[in-house]
Short mmCIF file of C-alpha atoms in Angstrom, two decimals:
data_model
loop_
_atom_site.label_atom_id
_atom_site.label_comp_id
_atom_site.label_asym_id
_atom_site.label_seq_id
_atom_site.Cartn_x
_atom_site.Cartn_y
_atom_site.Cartn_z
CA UNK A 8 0.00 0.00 0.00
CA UNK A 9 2.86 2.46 -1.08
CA UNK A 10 0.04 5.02 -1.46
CA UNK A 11 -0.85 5.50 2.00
CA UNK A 12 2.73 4.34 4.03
CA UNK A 13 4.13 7.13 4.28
CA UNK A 14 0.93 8.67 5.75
CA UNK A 15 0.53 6.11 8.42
CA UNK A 16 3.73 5.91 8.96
CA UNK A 17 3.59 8.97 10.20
CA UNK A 18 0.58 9.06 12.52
CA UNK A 19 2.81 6.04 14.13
CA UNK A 20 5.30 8.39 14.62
CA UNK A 21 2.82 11.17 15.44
CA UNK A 22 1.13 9.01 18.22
CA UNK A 23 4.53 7.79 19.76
CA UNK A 24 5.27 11.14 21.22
CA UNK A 25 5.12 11.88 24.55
CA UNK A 26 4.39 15.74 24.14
CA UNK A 27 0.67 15.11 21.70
CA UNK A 28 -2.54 15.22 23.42
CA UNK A 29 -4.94 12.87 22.99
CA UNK A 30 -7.75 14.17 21.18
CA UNK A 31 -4.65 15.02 18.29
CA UNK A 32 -3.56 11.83 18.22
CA UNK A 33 -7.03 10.49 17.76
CA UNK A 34 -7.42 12.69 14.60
CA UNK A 35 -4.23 11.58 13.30
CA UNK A 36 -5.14 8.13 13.22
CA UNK A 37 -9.35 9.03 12.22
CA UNK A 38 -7.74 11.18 9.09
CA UNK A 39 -6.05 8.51 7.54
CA UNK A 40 -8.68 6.74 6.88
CA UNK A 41 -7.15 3.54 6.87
CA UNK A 42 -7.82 2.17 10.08
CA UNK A 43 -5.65 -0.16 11.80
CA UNK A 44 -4.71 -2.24 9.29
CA UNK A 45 -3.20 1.07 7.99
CA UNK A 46 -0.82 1.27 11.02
CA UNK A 47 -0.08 -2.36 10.32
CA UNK A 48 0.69 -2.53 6.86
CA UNK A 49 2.94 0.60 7.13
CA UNK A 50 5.09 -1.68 9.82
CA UNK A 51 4.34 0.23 13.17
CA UNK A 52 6.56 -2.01 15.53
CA UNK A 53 4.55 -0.53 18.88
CA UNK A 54 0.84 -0.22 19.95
CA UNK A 55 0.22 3.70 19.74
CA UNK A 56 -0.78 4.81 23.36
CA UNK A 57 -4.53 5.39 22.16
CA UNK A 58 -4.90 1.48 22.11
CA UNK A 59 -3.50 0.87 25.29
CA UNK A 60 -6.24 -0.47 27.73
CA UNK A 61 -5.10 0.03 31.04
CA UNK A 62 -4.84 -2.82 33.44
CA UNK A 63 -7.58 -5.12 34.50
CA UNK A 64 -8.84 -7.24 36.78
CA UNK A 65 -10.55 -9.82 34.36
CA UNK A 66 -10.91 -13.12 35.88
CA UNK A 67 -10.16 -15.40 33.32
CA UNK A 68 -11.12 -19.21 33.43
CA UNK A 69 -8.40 -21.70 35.25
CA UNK A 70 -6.62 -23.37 32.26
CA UNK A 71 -8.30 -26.91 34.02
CA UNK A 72 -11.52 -25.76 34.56
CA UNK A 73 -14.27 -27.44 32.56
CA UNK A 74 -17.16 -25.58 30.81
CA UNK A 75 -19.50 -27.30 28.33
CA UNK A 76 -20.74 -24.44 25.94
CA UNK A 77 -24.19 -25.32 25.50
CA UNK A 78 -25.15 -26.35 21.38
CA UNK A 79 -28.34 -26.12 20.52
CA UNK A 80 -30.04 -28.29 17.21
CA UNK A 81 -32.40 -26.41 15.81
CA UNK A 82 -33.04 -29.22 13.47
CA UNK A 83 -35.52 -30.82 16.00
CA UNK A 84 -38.17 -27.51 15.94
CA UNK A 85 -39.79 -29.61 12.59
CA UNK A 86 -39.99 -32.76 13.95
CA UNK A 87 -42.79 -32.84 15.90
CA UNK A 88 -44.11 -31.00 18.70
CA UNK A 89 -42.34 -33.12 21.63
CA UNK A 90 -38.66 -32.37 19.62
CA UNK A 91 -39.85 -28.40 19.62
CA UNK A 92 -40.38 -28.50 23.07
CA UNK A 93 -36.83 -30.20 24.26
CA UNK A 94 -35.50 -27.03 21.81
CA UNK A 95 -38.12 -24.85 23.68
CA UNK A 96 -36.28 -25.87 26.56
CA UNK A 97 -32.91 -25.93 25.69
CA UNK A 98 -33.03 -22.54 24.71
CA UNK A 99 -34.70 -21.39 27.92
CA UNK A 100 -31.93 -23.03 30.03
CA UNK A 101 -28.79 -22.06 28.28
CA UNK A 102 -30.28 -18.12 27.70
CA UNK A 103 -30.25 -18.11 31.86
CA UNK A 104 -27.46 -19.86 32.65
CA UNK A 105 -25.22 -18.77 30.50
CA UNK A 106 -26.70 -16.22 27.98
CA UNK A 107 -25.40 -17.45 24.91
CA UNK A 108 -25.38 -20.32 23.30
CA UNK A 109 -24.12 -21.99 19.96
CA UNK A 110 -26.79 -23.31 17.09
CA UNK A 111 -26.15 -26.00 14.67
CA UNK A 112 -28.26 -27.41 11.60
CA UNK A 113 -29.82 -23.64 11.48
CA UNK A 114 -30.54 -23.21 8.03
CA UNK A 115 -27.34 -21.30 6.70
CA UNK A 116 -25.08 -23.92 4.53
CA UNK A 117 -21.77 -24.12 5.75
CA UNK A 118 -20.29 -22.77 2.49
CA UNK A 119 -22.27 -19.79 2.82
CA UNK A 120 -20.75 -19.35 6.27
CA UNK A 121 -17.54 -19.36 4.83
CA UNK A 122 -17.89 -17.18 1.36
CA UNK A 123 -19.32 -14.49 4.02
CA UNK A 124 -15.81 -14.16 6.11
CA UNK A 125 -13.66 -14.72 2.69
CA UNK A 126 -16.29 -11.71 1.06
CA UNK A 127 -15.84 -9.51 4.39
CA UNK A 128 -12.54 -10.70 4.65
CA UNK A 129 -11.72 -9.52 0.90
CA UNK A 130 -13.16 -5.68 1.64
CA UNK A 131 -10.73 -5.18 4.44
CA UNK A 132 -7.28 -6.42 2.15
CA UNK A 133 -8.53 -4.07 -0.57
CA UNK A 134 -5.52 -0.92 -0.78
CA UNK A 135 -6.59 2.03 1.40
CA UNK A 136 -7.72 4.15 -1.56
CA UNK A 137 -10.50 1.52 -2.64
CA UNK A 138 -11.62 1.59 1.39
CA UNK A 139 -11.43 5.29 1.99
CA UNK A 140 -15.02 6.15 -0.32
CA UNK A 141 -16.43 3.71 2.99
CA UNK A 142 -14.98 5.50 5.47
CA UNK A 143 -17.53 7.67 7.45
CA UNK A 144 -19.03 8.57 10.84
CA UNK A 145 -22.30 9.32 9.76
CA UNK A 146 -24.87 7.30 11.00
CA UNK A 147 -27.22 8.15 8.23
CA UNK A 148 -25.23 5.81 5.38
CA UNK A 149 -26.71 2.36 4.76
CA UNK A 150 -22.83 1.08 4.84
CA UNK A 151 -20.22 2.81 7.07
CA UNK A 152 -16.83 1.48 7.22
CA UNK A 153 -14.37 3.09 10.55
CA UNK A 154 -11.93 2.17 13.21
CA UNK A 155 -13.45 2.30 16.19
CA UNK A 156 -17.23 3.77 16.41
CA UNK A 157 -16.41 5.24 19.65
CA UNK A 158 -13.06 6.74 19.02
CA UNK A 159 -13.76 9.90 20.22
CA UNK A 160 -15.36 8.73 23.24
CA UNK A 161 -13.63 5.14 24.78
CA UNK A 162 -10.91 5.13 27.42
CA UNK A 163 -9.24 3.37 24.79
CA UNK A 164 -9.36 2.48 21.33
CA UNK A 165 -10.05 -1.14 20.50
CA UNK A 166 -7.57 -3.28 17.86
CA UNK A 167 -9.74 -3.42 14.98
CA UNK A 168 -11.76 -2.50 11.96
CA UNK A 169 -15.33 -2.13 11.76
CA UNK A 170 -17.86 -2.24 8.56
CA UNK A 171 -21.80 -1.82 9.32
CA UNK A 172 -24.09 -2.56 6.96
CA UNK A 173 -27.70 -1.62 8.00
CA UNK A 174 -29.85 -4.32 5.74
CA UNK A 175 -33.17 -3.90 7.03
CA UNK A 176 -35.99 -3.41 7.87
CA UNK A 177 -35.15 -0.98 4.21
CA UNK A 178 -32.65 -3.17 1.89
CA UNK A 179 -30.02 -1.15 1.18
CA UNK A 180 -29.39 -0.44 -3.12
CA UNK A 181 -26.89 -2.40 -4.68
CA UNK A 182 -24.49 0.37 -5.02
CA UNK A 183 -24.71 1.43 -1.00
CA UNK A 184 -22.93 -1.84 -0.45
CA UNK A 185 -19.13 -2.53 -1.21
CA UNK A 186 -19.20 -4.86 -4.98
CA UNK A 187 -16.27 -6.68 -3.59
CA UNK A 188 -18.85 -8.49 -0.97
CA UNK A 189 -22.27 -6.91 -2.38
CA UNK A 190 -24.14 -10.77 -3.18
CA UNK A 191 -22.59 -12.52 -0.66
CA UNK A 192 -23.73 -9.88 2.20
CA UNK A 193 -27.21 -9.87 0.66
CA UNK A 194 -27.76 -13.47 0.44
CA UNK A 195 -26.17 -13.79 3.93
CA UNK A 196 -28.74 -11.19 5.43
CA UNK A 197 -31.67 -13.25 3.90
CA UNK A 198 -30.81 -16.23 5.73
CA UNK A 199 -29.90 -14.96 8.83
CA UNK A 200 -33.73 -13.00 8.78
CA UNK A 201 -34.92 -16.49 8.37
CA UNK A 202 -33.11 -17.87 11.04
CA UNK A 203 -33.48 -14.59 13.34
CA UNK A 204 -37.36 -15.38 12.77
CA UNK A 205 -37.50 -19.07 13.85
CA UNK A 206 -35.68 -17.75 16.96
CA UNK A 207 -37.83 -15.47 17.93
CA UNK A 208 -40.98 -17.76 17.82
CA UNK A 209 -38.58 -20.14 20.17
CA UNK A 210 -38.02 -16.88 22.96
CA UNK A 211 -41.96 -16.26 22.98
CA UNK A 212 -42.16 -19.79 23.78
CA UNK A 213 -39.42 -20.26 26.37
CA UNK A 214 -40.87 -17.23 27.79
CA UNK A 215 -44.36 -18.97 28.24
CA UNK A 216 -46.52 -17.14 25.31
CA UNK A 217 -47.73 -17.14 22.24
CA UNK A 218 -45.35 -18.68 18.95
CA UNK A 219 -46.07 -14.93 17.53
CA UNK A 220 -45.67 -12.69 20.18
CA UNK A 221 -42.36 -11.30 19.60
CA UNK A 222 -42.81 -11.39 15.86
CA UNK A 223 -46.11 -9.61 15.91
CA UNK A 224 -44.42 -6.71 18.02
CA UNK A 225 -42.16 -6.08 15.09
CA UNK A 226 -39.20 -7.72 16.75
CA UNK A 227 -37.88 -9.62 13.82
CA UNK A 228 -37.85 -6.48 11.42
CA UNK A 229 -34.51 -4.93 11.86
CA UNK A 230 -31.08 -6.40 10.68
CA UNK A 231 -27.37 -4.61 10.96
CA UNK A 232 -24.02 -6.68 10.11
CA UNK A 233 -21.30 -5.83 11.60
CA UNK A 234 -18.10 -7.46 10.10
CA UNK A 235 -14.78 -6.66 12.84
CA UNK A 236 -11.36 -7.16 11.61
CA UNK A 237 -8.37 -7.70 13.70
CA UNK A 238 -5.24 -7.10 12.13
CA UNK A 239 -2.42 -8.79 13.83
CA UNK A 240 -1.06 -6.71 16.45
CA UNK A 241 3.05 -5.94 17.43
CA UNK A 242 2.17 -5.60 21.14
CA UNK A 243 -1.26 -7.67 21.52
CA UNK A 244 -0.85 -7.48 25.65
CA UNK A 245 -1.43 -3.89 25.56
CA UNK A 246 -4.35 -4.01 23.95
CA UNK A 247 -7.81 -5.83 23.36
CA UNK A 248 -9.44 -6.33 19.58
CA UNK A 249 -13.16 -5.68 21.51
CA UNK A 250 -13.21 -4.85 25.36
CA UNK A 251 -15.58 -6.20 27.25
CA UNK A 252 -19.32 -5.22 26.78
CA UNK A 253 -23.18 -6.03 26.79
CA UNK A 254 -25.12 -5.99 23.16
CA UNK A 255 -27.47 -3.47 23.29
CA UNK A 256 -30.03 -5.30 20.55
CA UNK A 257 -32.61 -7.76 21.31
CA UNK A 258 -30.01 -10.98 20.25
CA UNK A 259 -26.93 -11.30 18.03
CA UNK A 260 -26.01 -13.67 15.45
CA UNK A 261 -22.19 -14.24 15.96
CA UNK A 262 -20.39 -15.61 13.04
CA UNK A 263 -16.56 -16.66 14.35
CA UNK A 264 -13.71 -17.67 12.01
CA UNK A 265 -11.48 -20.45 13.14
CA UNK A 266 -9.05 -18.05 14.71
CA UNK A 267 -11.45 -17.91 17.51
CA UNK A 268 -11.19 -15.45 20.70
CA UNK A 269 -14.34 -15.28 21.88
CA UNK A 270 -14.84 -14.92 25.57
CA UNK A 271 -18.04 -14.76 27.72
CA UNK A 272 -18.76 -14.19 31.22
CA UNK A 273 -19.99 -17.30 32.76
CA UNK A 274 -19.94 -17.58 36.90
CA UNK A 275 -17.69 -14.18 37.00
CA UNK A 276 -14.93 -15.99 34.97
CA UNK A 277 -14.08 -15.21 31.61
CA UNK A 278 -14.92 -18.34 29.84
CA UNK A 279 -13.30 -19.34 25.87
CA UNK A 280 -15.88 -19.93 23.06
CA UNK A 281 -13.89 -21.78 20.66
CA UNK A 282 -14.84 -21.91 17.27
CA UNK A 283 -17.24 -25.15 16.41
CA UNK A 284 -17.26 -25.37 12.12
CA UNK A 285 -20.81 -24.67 10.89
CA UNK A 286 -22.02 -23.40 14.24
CA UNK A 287 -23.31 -19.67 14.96
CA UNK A 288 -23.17 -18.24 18.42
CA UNK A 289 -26.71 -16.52 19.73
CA UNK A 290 -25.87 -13.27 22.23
CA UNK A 291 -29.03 -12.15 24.46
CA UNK A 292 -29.06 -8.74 23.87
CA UNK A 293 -30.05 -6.27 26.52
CA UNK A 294 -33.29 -5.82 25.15
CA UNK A 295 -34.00 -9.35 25.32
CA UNK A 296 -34.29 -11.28 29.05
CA UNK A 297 -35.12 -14.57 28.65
CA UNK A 298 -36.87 -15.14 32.23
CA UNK A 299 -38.74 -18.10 33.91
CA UNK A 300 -41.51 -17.20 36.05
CA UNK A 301 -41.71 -19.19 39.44
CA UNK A 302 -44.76 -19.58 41.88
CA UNK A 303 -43.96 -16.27 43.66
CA UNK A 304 -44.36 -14.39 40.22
CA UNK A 305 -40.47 -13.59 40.60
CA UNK A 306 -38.21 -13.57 37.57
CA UNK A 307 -34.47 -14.49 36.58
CA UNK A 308 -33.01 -11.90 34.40
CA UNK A 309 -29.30 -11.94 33.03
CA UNK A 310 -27.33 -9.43 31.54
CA UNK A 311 -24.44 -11.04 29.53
CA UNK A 312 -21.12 -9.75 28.91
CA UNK A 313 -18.92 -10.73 26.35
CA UNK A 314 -15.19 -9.57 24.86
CA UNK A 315 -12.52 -10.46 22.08
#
């Protein structure tokens, strides 16, 4: 990318010295419009101090301790109504124990699974000039492509490379999404609607009403992708590619690559989710409390917390 080194270089350089406030440095870096993957392919050798998380007190999992990541078959829901209900139930239990859960035989092929991280994968490799027509903070495009959505506003900036495409409840035209993964984000979306709709009939039933309910308040309308990419990182113990955080949706549709580092609070430890081929992981959202009612009309909420 010889047409943007010398300009990330730079920022590097820009960011490294001791004397530059903060909100400069963050400009530096926003103006270049070529993310971190910039800083990377110019050969920065050091995490720039606007990355560096400061210390903390994360209780990560004992390297023997033994979690089994609940998987869910959705295949069951169409075979018969005592099958739906085991699902039903399934999907009660794991949404308050643990919050998330992983779903297998859920309608998206495996090689669509994989031509959607090699498309999303292909937009981020393109040279900086093809990127920067993406690159935007307003909220009003149907496609924004950034470092950091909160760069202004974080304690620190996360490791990483963001594109949101907002593909419903209004499909976006073909030419408001990048060519280089245009059919592959569109037939992705489709699927994952489908998907996102058979789930929701499962929470109104785990949640003791109607098949409908959730649907017929409009739940299942709205869809946003957003495809992170985590260049490799110089320093990666200063640093985090997402910090820890709550979803603030109704549920999220994780699609991992086989790199993995996926982490989840479970029992106030920070617990791995490896990757499992063909499998998507399902994030309650804050809007979304999967609860159980019990005879004194109490009920169990959970708010979940995940990082990378």
């Amino acid at each position: 990318m010889a047409s943007s080194g010398h300009e990330t270089t730079a920022v590097a350089v820009a960011m490294a010295q001791s004397g530059s406030d903060r909100s400069s440095e963050l400009k530096a870096f926003d103006d270049t419009k070529a993310g971190v993957k910039g800083l990377v392919d110019a050969g920065i050798t050091k995490v720039p101090r606007i990355f560096i998380h400061p210390n903390d007190d994360c209780r990560l999992a004992p390297p023997n301790t033994r979690f089994t990541f609940p998987t869910i078959d959705l295949e069951a829901i169409a075979e018969g109504p005592k099958r739906r209900k085991k699902v039903v139930e399934e999907v009660r239990d794991a949404s308050e124990s643990w919050g998330f859960f992983n779903v297998i035989n859920h309608g998206v092929p495996e090689s669509d699974l994989r031509e959607t991280l090699r498309g999303v994968g292909k937009f981020f490799e393109q040279d900086v000039e093809s990127k920067k027509a993406w690159y935007t903070r307003d909220n009003s495009k149907r496609t924004l492509y950034n470092s950091n959505f909160d760069l202004y506003s974080s304690l620190a900036a996360n490791w990483r490379d963001t594109m949101i495409a907002f593909m419903a409840p209004h499909p976006p035209k073909p030419d408001e999404l990048p060519e280089i993964c245009r059919d592959i984000l569109i037939k992705y979306s489709d699927q994952v609607m489908a998907l996102g709709r058979m789930l929701l009939e499962v929470f109104s039933e785990a949640m003791g009403l109607e098949q409908n309910h959730l649907i017929d308040m409009d739940l299942g309308k709205g869809l946003a992708i957003l495809c992170h990419y985590y260049p490799p990182c110089p320093q990666p113990e200063q640093t985090l590619g997402t910090g820890k955080h709550t979803d603030k949706d109704f549920f999220t549709v994780l699609l991992q690559d086989q790199i993995g580092g996926l982490q989840v609070l479970h029992q106030n430890l920070w617990v791995d989710v490896p990757p499992t081929p063909g499998a998507l992981v399902i994030n309650i959202g804050e809007l979304l409390q999967v609860s159980r009612q019990n005879n004194s009309n109490q009920t169990c909420k959970r708010l979940n917390s995940c990082m990378y």
